[in-house]
Structure formats: structure tokens, C-alpha cells
Short mmCIF file of C-alpha atoms and ligand atoms in Angstrom, two decimals:
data_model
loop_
_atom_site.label_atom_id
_atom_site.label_comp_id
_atom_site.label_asym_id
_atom_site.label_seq_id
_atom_site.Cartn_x
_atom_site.Cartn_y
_atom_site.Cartn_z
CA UNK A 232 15.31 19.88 -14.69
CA UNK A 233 14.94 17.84 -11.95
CA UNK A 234 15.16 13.40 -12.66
CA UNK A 235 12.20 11.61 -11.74
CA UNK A 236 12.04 8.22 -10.06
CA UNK A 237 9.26 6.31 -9.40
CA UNK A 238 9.04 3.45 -6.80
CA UNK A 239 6.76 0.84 -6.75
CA UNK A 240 5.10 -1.05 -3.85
CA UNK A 241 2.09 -3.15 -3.71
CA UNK A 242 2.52 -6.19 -0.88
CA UNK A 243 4.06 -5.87 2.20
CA UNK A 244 7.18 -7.27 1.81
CA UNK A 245 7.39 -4.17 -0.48
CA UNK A 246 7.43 -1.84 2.02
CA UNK A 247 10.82 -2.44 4.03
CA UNK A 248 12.51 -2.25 1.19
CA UNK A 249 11.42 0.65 -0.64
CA UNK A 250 11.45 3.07 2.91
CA UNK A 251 14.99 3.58 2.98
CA UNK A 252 15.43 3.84 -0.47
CA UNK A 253 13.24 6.83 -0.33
CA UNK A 254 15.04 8.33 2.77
CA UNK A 255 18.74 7.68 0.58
CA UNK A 256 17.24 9.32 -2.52
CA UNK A 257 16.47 12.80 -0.52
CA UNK A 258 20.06 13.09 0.04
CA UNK A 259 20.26 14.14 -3.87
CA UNK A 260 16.65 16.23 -4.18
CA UNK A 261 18.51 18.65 -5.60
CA UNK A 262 18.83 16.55 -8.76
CA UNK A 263 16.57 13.66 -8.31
CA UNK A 264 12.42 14.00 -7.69
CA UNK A 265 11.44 10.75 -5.92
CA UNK A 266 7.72 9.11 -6.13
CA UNK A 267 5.91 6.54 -4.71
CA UNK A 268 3.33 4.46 -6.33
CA UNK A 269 1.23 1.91 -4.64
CA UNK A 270 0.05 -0.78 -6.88
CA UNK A 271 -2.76 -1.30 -3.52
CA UNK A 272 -2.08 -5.49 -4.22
CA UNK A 273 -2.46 -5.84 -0.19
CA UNK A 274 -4.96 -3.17 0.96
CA UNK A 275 -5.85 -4.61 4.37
CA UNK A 276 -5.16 -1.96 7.29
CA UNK A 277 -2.17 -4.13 8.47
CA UNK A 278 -0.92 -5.10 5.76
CA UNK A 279 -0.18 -1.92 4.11
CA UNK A 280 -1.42 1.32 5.74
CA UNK A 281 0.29 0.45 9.34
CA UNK A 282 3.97 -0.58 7.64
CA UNK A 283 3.70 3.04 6.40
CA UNK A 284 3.61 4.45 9.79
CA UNK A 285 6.24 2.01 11.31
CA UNK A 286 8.69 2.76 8.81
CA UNK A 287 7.70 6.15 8.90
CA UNK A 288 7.60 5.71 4.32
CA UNK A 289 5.50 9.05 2.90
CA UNK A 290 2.26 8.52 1.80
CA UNK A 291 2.15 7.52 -2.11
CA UNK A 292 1.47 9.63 -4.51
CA UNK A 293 0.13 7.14 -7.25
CA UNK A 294 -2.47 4.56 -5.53
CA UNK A 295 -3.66 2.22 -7.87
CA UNK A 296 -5.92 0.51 -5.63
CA UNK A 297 -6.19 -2.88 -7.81
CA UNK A 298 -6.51 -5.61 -4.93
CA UNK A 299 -6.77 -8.86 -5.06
CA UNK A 300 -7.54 -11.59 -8.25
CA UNK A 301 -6.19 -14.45 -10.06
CA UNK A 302 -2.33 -13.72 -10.83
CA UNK A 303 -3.18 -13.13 -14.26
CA UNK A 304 -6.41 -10.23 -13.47
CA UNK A 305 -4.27 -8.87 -10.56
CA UNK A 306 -1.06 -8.48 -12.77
CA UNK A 307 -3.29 -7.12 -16.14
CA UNK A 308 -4.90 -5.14 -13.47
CA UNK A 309 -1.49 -3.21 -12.38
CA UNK A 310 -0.48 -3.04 -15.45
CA UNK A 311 -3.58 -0.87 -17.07
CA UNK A 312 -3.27 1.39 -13.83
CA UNK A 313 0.59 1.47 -14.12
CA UNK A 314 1.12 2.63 -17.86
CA UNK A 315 -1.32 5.74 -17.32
CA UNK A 316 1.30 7.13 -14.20
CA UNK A 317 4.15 6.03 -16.14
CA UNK A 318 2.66 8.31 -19.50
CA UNK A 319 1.95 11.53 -17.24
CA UNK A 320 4.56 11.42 -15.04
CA UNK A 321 7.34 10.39 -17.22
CA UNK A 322 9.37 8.76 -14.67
CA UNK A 323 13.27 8.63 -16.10
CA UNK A 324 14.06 5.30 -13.55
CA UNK A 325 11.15 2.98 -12.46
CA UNK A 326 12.49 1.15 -9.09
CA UNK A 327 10.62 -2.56 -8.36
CA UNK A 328 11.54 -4.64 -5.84
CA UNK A 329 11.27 -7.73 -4.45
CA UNK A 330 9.60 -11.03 -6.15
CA UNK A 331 5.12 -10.11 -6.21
CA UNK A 332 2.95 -9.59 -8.40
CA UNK A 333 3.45 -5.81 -8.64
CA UNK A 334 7.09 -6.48 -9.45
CA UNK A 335 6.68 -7.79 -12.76
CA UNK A 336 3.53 -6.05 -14.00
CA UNK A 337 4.91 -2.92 -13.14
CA UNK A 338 8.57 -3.82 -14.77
CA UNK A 339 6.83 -5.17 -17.81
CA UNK A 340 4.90 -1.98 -18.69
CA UNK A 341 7.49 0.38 -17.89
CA UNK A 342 10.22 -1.81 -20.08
CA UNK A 343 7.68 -1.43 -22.95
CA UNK A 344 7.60 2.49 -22.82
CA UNK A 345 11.23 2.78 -22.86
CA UNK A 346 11.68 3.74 -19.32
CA UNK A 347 14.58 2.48 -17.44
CA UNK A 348 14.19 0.15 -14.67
CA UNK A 349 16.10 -1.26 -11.87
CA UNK A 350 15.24 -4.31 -9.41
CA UNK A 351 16.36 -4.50 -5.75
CA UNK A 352 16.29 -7.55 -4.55
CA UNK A 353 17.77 -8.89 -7.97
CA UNK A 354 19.03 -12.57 -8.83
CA UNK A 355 17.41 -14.85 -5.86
CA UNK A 356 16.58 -18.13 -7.24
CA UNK A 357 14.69 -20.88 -5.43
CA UNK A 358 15.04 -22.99 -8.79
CA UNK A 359 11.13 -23.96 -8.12
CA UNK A 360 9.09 -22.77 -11.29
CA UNK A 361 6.08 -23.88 -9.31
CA UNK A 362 6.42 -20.77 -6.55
CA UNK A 363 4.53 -17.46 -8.67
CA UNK A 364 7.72 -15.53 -7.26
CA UNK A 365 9.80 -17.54 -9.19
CA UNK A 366 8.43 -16.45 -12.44
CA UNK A 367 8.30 -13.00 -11.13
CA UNK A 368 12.01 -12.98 -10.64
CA UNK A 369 12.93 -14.86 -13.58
CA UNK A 370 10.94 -12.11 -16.01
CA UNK A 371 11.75 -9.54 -14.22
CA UNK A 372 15.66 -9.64 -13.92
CA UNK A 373 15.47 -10.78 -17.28
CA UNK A 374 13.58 -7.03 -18.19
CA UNK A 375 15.24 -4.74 -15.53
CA UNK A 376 18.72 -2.51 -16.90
CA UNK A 377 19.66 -2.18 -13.37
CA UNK A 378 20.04 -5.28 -11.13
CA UNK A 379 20.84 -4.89 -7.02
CA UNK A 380 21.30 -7.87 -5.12
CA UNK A 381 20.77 -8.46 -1.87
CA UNK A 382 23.40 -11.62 -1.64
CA UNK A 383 26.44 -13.09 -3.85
CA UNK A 384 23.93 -16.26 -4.81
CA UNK A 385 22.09 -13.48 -6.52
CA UNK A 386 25.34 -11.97 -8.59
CA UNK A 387 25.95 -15.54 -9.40
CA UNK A 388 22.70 -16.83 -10.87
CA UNK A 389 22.45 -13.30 -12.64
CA UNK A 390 26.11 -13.97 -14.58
CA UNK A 391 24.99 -17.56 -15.06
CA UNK A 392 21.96 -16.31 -16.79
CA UNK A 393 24.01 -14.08 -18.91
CA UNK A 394 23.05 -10.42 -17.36
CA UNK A 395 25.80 -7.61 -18.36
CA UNK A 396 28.08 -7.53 -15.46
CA UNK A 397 28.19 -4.04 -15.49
CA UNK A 398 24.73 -3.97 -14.66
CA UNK A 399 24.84 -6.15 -11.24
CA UNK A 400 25.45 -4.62 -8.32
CA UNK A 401 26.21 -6.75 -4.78
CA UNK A 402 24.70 -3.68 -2.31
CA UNK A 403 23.71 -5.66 0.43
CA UNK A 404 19.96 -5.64 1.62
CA UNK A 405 17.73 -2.86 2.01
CA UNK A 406 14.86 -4.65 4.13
CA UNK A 407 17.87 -5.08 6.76
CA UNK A 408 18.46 -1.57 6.75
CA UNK A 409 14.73 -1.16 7.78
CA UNK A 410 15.18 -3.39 10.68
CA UNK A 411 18.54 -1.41 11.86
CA UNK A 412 16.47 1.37 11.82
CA UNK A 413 13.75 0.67 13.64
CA UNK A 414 15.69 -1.22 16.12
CA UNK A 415 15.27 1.48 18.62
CA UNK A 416 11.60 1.15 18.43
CA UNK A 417 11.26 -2.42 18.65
CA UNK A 418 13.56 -2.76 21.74
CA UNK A 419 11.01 -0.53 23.17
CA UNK A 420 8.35 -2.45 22.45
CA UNK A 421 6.37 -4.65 24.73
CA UNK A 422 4.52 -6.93 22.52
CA UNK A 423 5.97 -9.75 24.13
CA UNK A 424 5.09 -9.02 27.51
CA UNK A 425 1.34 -7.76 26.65
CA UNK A 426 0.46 -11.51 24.99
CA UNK A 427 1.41 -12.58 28.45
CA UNK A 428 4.51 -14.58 27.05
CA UNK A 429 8.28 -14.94 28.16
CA UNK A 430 11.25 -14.00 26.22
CA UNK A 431 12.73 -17.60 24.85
CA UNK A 432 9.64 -19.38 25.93
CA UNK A 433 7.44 -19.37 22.95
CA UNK A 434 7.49 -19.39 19.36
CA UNK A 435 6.32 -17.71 16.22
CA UNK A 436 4.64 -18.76 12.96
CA UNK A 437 3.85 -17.65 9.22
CA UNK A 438 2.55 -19.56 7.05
CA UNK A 439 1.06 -18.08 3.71
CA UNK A 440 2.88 -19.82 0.97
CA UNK A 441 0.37 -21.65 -1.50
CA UNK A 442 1.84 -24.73 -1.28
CA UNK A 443 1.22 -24.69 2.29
CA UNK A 444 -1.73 -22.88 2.82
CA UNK A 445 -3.68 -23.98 -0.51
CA UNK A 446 -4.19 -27.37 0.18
CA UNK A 447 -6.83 -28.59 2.83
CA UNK A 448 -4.87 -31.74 3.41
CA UNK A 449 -1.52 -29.43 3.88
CA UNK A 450 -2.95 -27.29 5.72
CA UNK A 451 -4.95 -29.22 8.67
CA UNK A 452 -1.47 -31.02 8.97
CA UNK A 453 0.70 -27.90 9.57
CA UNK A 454 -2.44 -27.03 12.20
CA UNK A 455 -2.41 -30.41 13.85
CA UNK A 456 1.48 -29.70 14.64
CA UNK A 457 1.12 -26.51 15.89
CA UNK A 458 -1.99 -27.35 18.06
CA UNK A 459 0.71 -30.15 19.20
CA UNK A 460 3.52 -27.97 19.87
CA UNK A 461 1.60 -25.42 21.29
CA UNK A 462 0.86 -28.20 24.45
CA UNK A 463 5.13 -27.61 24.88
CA UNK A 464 5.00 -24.46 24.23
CA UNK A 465 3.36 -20.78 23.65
CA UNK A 466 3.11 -20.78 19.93
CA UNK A 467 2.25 -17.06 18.31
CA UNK A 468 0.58 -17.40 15.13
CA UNK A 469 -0.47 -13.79 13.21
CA UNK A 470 -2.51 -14.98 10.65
CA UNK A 471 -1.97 -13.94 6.65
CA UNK A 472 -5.73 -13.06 5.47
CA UNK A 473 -4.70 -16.04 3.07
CA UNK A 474 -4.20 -18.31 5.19
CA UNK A 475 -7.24 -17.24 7.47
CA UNK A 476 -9.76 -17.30 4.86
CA UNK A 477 -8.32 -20.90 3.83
CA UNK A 478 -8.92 -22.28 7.38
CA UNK A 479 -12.94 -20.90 7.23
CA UNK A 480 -12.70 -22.15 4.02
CA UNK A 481 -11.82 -25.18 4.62
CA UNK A 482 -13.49 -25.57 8.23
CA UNK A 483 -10.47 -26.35 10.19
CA UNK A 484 -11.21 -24.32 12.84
CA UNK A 485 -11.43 -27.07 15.25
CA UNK A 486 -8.11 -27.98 15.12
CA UNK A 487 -6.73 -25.02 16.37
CA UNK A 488 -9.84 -23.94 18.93
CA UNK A 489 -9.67 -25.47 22.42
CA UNK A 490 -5.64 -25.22 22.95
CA UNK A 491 -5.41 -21.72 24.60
CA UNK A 492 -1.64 -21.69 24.18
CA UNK A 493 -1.86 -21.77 20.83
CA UNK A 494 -2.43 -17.94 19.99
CA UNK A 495 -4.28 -16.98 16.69
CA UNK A 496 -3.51 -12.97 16.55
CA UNK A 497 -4.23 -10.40 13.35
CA UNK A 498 -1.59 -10.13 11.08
CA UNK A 499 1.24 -7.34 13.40
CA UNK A 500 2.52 -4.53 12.34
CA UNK A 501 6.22 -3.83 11.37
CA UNK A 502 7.79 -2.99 14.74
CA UNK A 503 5.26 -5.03 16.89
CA UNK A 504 5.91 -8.17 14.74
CA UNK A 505 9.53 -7.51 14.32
CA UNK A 506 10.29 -7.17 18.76
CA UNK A 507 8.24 -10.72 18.54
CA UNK A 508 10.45 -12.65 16.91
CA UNK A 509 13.29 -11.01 17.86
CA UNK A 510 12.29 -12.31 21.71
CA UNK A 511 11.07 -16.05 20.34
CA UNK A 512 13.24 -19.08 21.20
CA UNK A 513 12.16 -20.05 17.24
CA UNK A 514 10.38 -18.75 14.31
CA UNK A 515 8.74 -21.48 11.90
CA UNK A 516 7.81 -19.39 8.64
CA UNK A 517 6.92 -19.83 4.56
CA UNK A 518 7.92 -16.51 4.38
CA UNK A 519 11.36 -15.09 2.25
CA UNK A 520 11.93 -12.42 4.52
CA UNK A 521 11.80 -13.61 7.80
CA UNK A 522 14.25 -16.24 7.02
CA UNK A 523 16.83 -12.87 6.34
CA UNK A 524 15.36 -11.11 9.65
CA UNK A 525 15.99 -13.64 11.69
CA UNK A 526 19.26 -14.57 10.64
CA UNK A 527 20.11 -10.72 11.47
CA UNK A 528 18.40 -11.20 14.54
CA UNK A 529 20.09 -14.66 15.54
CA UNK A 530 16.66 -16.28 15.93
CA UNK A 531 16.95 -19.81 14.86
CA UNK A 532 14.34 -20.20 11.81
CA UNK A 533 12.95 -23.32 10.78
CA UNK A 534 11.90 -22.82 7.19
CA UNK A 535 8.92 -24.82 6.29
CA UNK A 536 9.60 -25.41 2.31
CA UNK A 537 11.90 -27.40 0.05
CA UNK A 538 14.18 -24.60 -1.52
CA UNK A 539 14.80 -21.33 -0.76
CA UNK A 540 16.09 -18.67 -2.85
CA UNK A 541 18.06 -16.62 0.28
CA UNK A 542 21.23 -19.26 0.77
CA UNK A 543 23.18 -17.32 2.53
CA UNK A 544 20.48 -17.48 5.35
CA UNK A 545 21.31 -20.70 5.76
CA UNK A 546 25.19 -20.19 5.05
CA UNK A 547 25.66 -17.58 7.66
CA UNK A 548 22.62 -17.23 9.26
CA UNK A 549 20.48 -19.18 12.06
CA UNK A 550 18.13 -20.99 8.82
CA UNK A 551 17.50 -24.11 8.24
CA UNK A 552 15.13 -25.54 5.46
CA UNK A 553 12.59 -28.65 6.81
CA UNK A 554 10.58 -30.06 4.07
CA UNK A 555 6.90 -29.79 5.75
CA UNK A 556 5.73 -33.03 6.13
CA UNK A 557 5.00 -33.82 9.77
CA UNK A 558 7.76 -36.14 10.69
CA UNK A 559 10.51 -33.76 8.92
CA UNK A 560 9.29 -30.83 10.83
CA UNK A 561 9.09 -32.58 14.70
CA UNK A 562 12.52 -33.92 14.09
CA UNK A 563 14.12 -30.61 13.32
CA UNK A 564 12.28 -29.07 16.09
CA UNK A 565 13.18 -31.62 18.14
CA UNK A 566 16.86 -31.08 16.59
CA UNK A 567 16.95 -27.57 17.02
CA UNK A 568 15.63 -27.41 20.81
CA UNK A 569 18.82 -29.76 21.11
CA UNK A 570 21.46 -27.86 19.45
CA UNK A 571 20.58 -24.40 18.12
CA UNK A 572 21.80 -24.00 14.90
CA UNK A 573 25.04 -21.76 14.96
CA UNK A 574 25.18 -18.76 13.34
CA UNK A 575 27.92 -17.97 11.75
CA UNK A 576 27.64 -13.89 11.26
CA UNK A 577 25.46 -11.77 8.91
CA UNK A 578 26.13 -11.69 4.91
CA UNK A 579 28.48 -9.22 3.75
CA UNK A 580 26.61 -6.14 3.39
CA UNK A 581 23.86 -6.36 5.54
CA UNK A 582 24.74 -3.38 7.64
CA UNK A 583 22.29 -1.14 7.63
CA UNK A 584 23.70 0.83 4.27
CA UNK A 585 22.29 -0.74 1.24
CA UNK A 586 19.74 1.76 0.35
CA UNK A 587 22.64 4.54 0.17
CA UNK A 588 24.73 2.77 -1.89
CA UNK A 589 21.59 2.32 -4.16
CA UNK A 590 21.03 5.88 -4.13
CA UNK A 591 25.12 6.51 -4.66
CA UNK A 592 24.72 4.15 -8.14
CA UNK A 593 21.55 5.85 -9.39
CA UNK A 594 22.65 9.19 -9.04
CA UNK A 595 26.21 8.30 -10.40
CA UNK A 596 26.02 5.59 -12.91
CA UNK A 597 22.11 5.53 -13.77
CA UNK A 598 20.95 8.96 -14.01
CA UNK A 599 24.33 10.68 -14.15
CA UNK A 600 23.59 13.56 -11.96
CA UNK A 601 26.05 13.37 -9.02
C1 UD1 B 284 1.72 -11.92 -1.86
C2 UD1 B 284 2.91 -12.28 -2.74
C3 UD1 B 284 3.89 -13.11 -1.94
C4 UD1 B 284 4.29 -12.41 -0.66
C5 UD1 B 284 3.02 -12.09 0.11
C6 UD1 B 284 3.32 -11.37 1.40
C7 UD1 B 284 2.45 -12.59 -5.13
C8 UD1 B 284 2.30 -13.58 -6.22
N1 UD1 B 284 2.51 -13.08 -3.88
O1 UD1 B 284 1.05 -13.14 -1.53
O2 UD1 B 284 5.06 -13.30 -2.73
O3 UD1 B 284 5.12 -13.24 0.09
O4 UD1 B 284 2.19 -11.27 -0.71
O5 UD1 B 284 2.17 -11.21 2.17
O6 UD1 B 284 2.52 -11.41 -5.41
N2 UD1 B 284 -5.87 -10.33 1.12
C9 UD1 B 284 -6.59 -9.56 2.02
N3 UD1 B 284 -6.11 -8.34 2.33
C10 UD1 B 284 -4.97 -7.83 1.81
C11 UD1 B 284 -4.25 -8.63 0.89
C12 UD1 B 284 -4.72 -9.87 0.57
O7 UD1 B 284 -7.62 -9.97 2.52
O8 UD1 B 284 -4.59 -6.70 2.14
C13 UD1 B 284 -6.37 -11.66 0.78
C14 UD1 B 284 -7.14 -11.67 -0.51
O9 UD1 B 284 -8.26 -12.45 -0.38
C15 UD1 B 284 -6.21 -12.33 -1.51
C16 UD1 B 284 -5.32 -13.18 -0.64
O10 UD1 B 284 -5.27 -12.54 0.62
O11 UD1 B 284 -6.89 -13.07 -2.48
C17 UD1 B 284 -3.93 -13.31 -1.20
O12 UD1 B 284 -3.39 -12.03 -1.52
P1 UD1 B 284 -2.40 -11.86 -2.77
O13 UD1 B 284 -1.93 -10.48 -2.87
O14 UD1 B 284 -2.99 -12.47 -4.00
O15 UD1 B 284 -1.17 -12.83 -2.43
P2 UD1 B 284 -0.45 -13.13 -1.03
O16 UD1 B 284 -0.78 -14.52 -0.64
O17 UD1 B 284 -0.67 -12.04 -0.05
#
């Protein structure tokens, strides 16, 4: 009989990770059945249906369709959806990834009914209990059997923390190996060219991060700068539905109305958003993945927070953290239009590969079919 696994995504993040995975995991069908369930956390068009185009990731087969709530109604939420798939399905390896809400809920009940259970993305630390992903990754690696990481911080913290070595795995980064793939279709692209903008001669922003976008005062700052910048240059902004509802909210919509250069788009999709970075002379972000896709894509990335649990962004990569408060952030842009900051190469691993050595340890040392 055949192993099951049984992948879970819910927010978008989710989904580069967990696509080529699934495409590594084919390679041994013979032994190993391979499922996808959707927690439905993000449930927007572009934030969840379009990735799976883009990336080209099957439809699921388990939607759970729970939305949005307070972190402890969304997580209960996944949870009571979660253990009824996990009873009738009988998965033999639950895979989570990444650092949301659906991570943990989704670890936590399958832990409970025995199953096994790995985490990609394993062992990233920002060492700030106030972020919600921080207490996702903290419960979660401390649940999982199986731990991947994306980075040698993460093997670190994970040994510090006293996880069974023989259970950590440095495989390198599987929402890389996304962005290898697609590269063909993002060169092709011409996102960059239909806003009207020039390669080098604008820039892009995220922000969604609660500590950014929560706070009226916060947020109407990070606006003023942009609406500032933007007078300098093009500045790109797709909007998290967060972050959008917060300015309404809020009624900050003046701030950013009346400077045409300053361009307030829909969240993009994977390859669109991808080719418009990739073409930006700087991204400023919240985000934990952009600060890894642009250091791949040798896009200097001003990170607007006080920690970050991706080091070797900064180590290798074209990151640099900038605490947001207004001065802080003018002087590193300031900074960076000066002198670029170098980058030094990509972290060890990040070729393009990670899912199929993921696949390699299931079938080998997890599941024992191969
Ligand atoms: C979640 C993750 C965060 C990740 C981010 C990526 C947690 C705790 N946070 O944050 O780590 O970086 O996803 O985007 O899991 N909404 C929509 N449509 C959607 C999804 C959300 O309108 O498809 C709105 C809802 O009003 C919701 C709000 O956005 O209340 C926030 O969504 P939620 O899933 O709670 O957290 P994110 O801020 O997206």
C-alpha cells in the first residue's frame, strides 16, 4: 500500500513552498500518495487562487475554507476542520511549512493523533515573542519529528533549543526553488513596462506586518514617507487587504491620494509581482520572504522591522534591517541610493534543489520506502 502525505497550505507565503515539494514527491508515486489541503486562511482571488496557477500547484483536495478571525478563532477554526481530514484520510506524514497560522493549528492536531509531521522552513528565529509567527515557530518546531531548514541560523537555534540532531536537516530553501522555476516566466513578463515604469527607476513596497500596519500613528507615518519618496521616485505599492482595510479604517487616504507617482495597485500575482521587483532599483518590505527573494535576485531590500529571523539575508544577501521610524528609514535610503549594499552570493543551498532533497529524506529516512 501506497504512503500518504498530506501538505498543508493556508496563506500565501504557503504556496511557493509547498509547489515544488509536490512536483519532488511525484518522482516516488509509486510508493508515496501526495495531498494537498488548503486550510483557505487567505481566500482572496490573489492571494490564493492565482499563486496556484503561477506555480502551476494542483488544485487541493481538502479545502477547509476557514478565513479570517482573531488568531485564536482562526487557529481553533483549522484545527476542527483539520482533525476530520487527518481521521479519514489517515495521512502517514503531515508536511507544514512556513511560520502562519495554519502552521501550528494544523501541526498541533496532527501531533495529537499520532501522525508524523515535518516543518519546512524549520528553526528561523526573530527572537521577538511579540510577532504571532514567532510563537508559531517556536510551538511548532518544538511539535514537528522532522525539521528542514532553510538556513544554518535555523540548524543552530534548533540544537540550541535541544531538537535531536538527527532530526534537522540543512536542505536549502524551497520558496527559492519556486522562483528558479518560474524564472522563465517572469523574464517574460512585462509588468514593468505596462505600469509605465523604467527598469532601476522605481521602487517597490509591502507592508502588512501588525506592528506596522496596526497602528494609525505607524501607519500614516510609513504613508507620509512614501507619499515623500514617491516625489523622487515611482514607488509601486500592491496593497495586503490588511493593510488596505487599515488605511479606510483609519481614513488615511489623503495621504497617499494626490501624488500620482505613488502607485496603489491590488495585491500581484506570483510571476507578475516577482518580474517587479526583480526590475526595482529597491524593495522596502515587512515581509519574511521578500527579504530571501531579493537577496536571490540581488535587489537591495530595505527591511522595515527591528529583527529578522532570515540572517543570512543580510549575511550574504542585498538586506539590510532599518528600524521604521522616519528618520532611520530616509537615512538608509539615502545610504543605500549612495552605496548599494554588496551582496556577497546566495546561502548555501539555495539552488533551486531543496524540494528534492526533501522528497530524497522522506522517502528514505521518514517513510522508508526508497
Ligand atoms: C498572514 C500571516 C503572516 C503572513 C501573511 C502573508 C499569520 C499569523 N499571519 O498574515 O505571517 O506573512 O499572512 O500575507 O498567520 N484578508 C482578506 N483576504 C484574504 C486574506 C486576508 O481580505 O484572502 C484580510 C482579512 O480581513 C483578514 C486580514 O486580511 O482579517 C488579515 O489576514 P490574516 O490571514 O489574519 O493575516 P495576514 O495579515 O494576511
Amino acid at each position: 500500500m501506497k504512503r500518504r502525505v498530506l501538505s498543508v497550505v493556508g496563506a500565501r507565503p504557503n504556496f511557493m513552498k509547498v509547489a515544488p515539494i509536490a512536483r519532488a514527491l511525484e518522482h516516488f508515486q509509486a510508493h508515496i500518495e501526495h495531498a494537498i489541503c488548503h486550510t483557505g486562511q487567505h481566500y482572496d482571488y490573489m492571494m490564493s487562487q492565482a499563486f496556484f496557477e503561477d506555480l502551476e500547484l494542483s488544485q487541493p483536495q481538502f479545502f477547509l475554507g476557514v478565513g479570517s478571525g482573531s488568531h485564536a478563532e482562526q487557529t481553533a477554526r483549522i484545527m476542527l476542520a483539520f482533525e476530520p481530514v487527518c481521521l479519514e484520510w489517515h495521512p502517514d506524514l503531515v508536511i507544514v511549512v512556513g511560520d502562519v497560522n495554519s502552521t501550528i493549528a494544523c501541526t498541533l492536531t496532527a501531533v495529537k493523533l499520532g501522525i508524523e509531521t515535518a516543518h519546512v522552513e524549520a528553526g528561523l528565529r526573530s527572537f521577538d515573542r511579540s510577532m504571532p509567527e514567532e510563537i508559531n515557530r517556536i510551538a511548532t518546531d518544538a511539535l514537528c519529528n522532522w525539521l528542514f531548514c532553510t538556513e544554518q541560523s535555523g540548524v543552530e537555534n534548533l540544537h540550541r533549543e535541544g531538537a535531536q540532531p538527527e532530526r534537522v536537516f540543512l536542505v536549502g530553501n524551497t520558496m527559492i526553488d519556486s522562483l528558479l522555476a518560474a524564472m522563465p516566466k517572469i523574464q517574460a513578463c512585462s509588468i514593468v513596462r505596462q505600469l509605465g515604469l523604467e527598469p532601476n527607476r522605481y521602487a517597490v513596497v509591502t507592508l502588512h506586518r501588525p506592528s506596522n500596519v496596526d497602528d494609525p500613528v505607524q501607519l500614516a507615518m510609513l504613508l507620509d514617507v512614501l507619499a515623500e519618496l514617491a516625489r523622487s521616485l515611482p514607488v509601486v505599492f500592491p496593497i495586503h487587504p490588511r493593510t488596505r482595510q487599515n488605511i479606510t479604517r483609519f481614513q488615511l487616504e489623503g495621504i497617499v491620494q494626490g501624488t500620482p507617482t505613488l502607485l496603489l495597485i491590488e495585491p500581484e500575482r506570483y510571476v507578475r509581482f516577482i518580474a517587479l521587483v526583480r526590475s526595482a532599483a529597491f524593495v522596502l518590505t515587512d515581509s519574511g520572504g521578500i527579504q530571501e527573494e531579493t537577496t536571490v535576485l540581488g535587489v537591495p531590500c530595505l527591511t522595515l522591522r527591528t529583527s529578522t529571523e532570515r540572517p543570512s539575508t543580510i549575511e550574504y544577501g542585498s538586506n539590510m534591517l532599518v528600524p521604521p521610524e522616519r528618520q532611520r528609514i530616509w537615512a538608509a535610503i539615502e545610504q543605500m541610493l549612495q552605496t548599494p549594499p554588496a551582496t556577497r552570493g546566495i546561502p548555501p543551498l539555495w539552488d533551486g534543489h531543496a524540494a528534492k532533497r526533501i522528497a530524497r529524506i522522506i522517502a528514505e529516512h521518514i517513510l522508508h520506502v526508497a
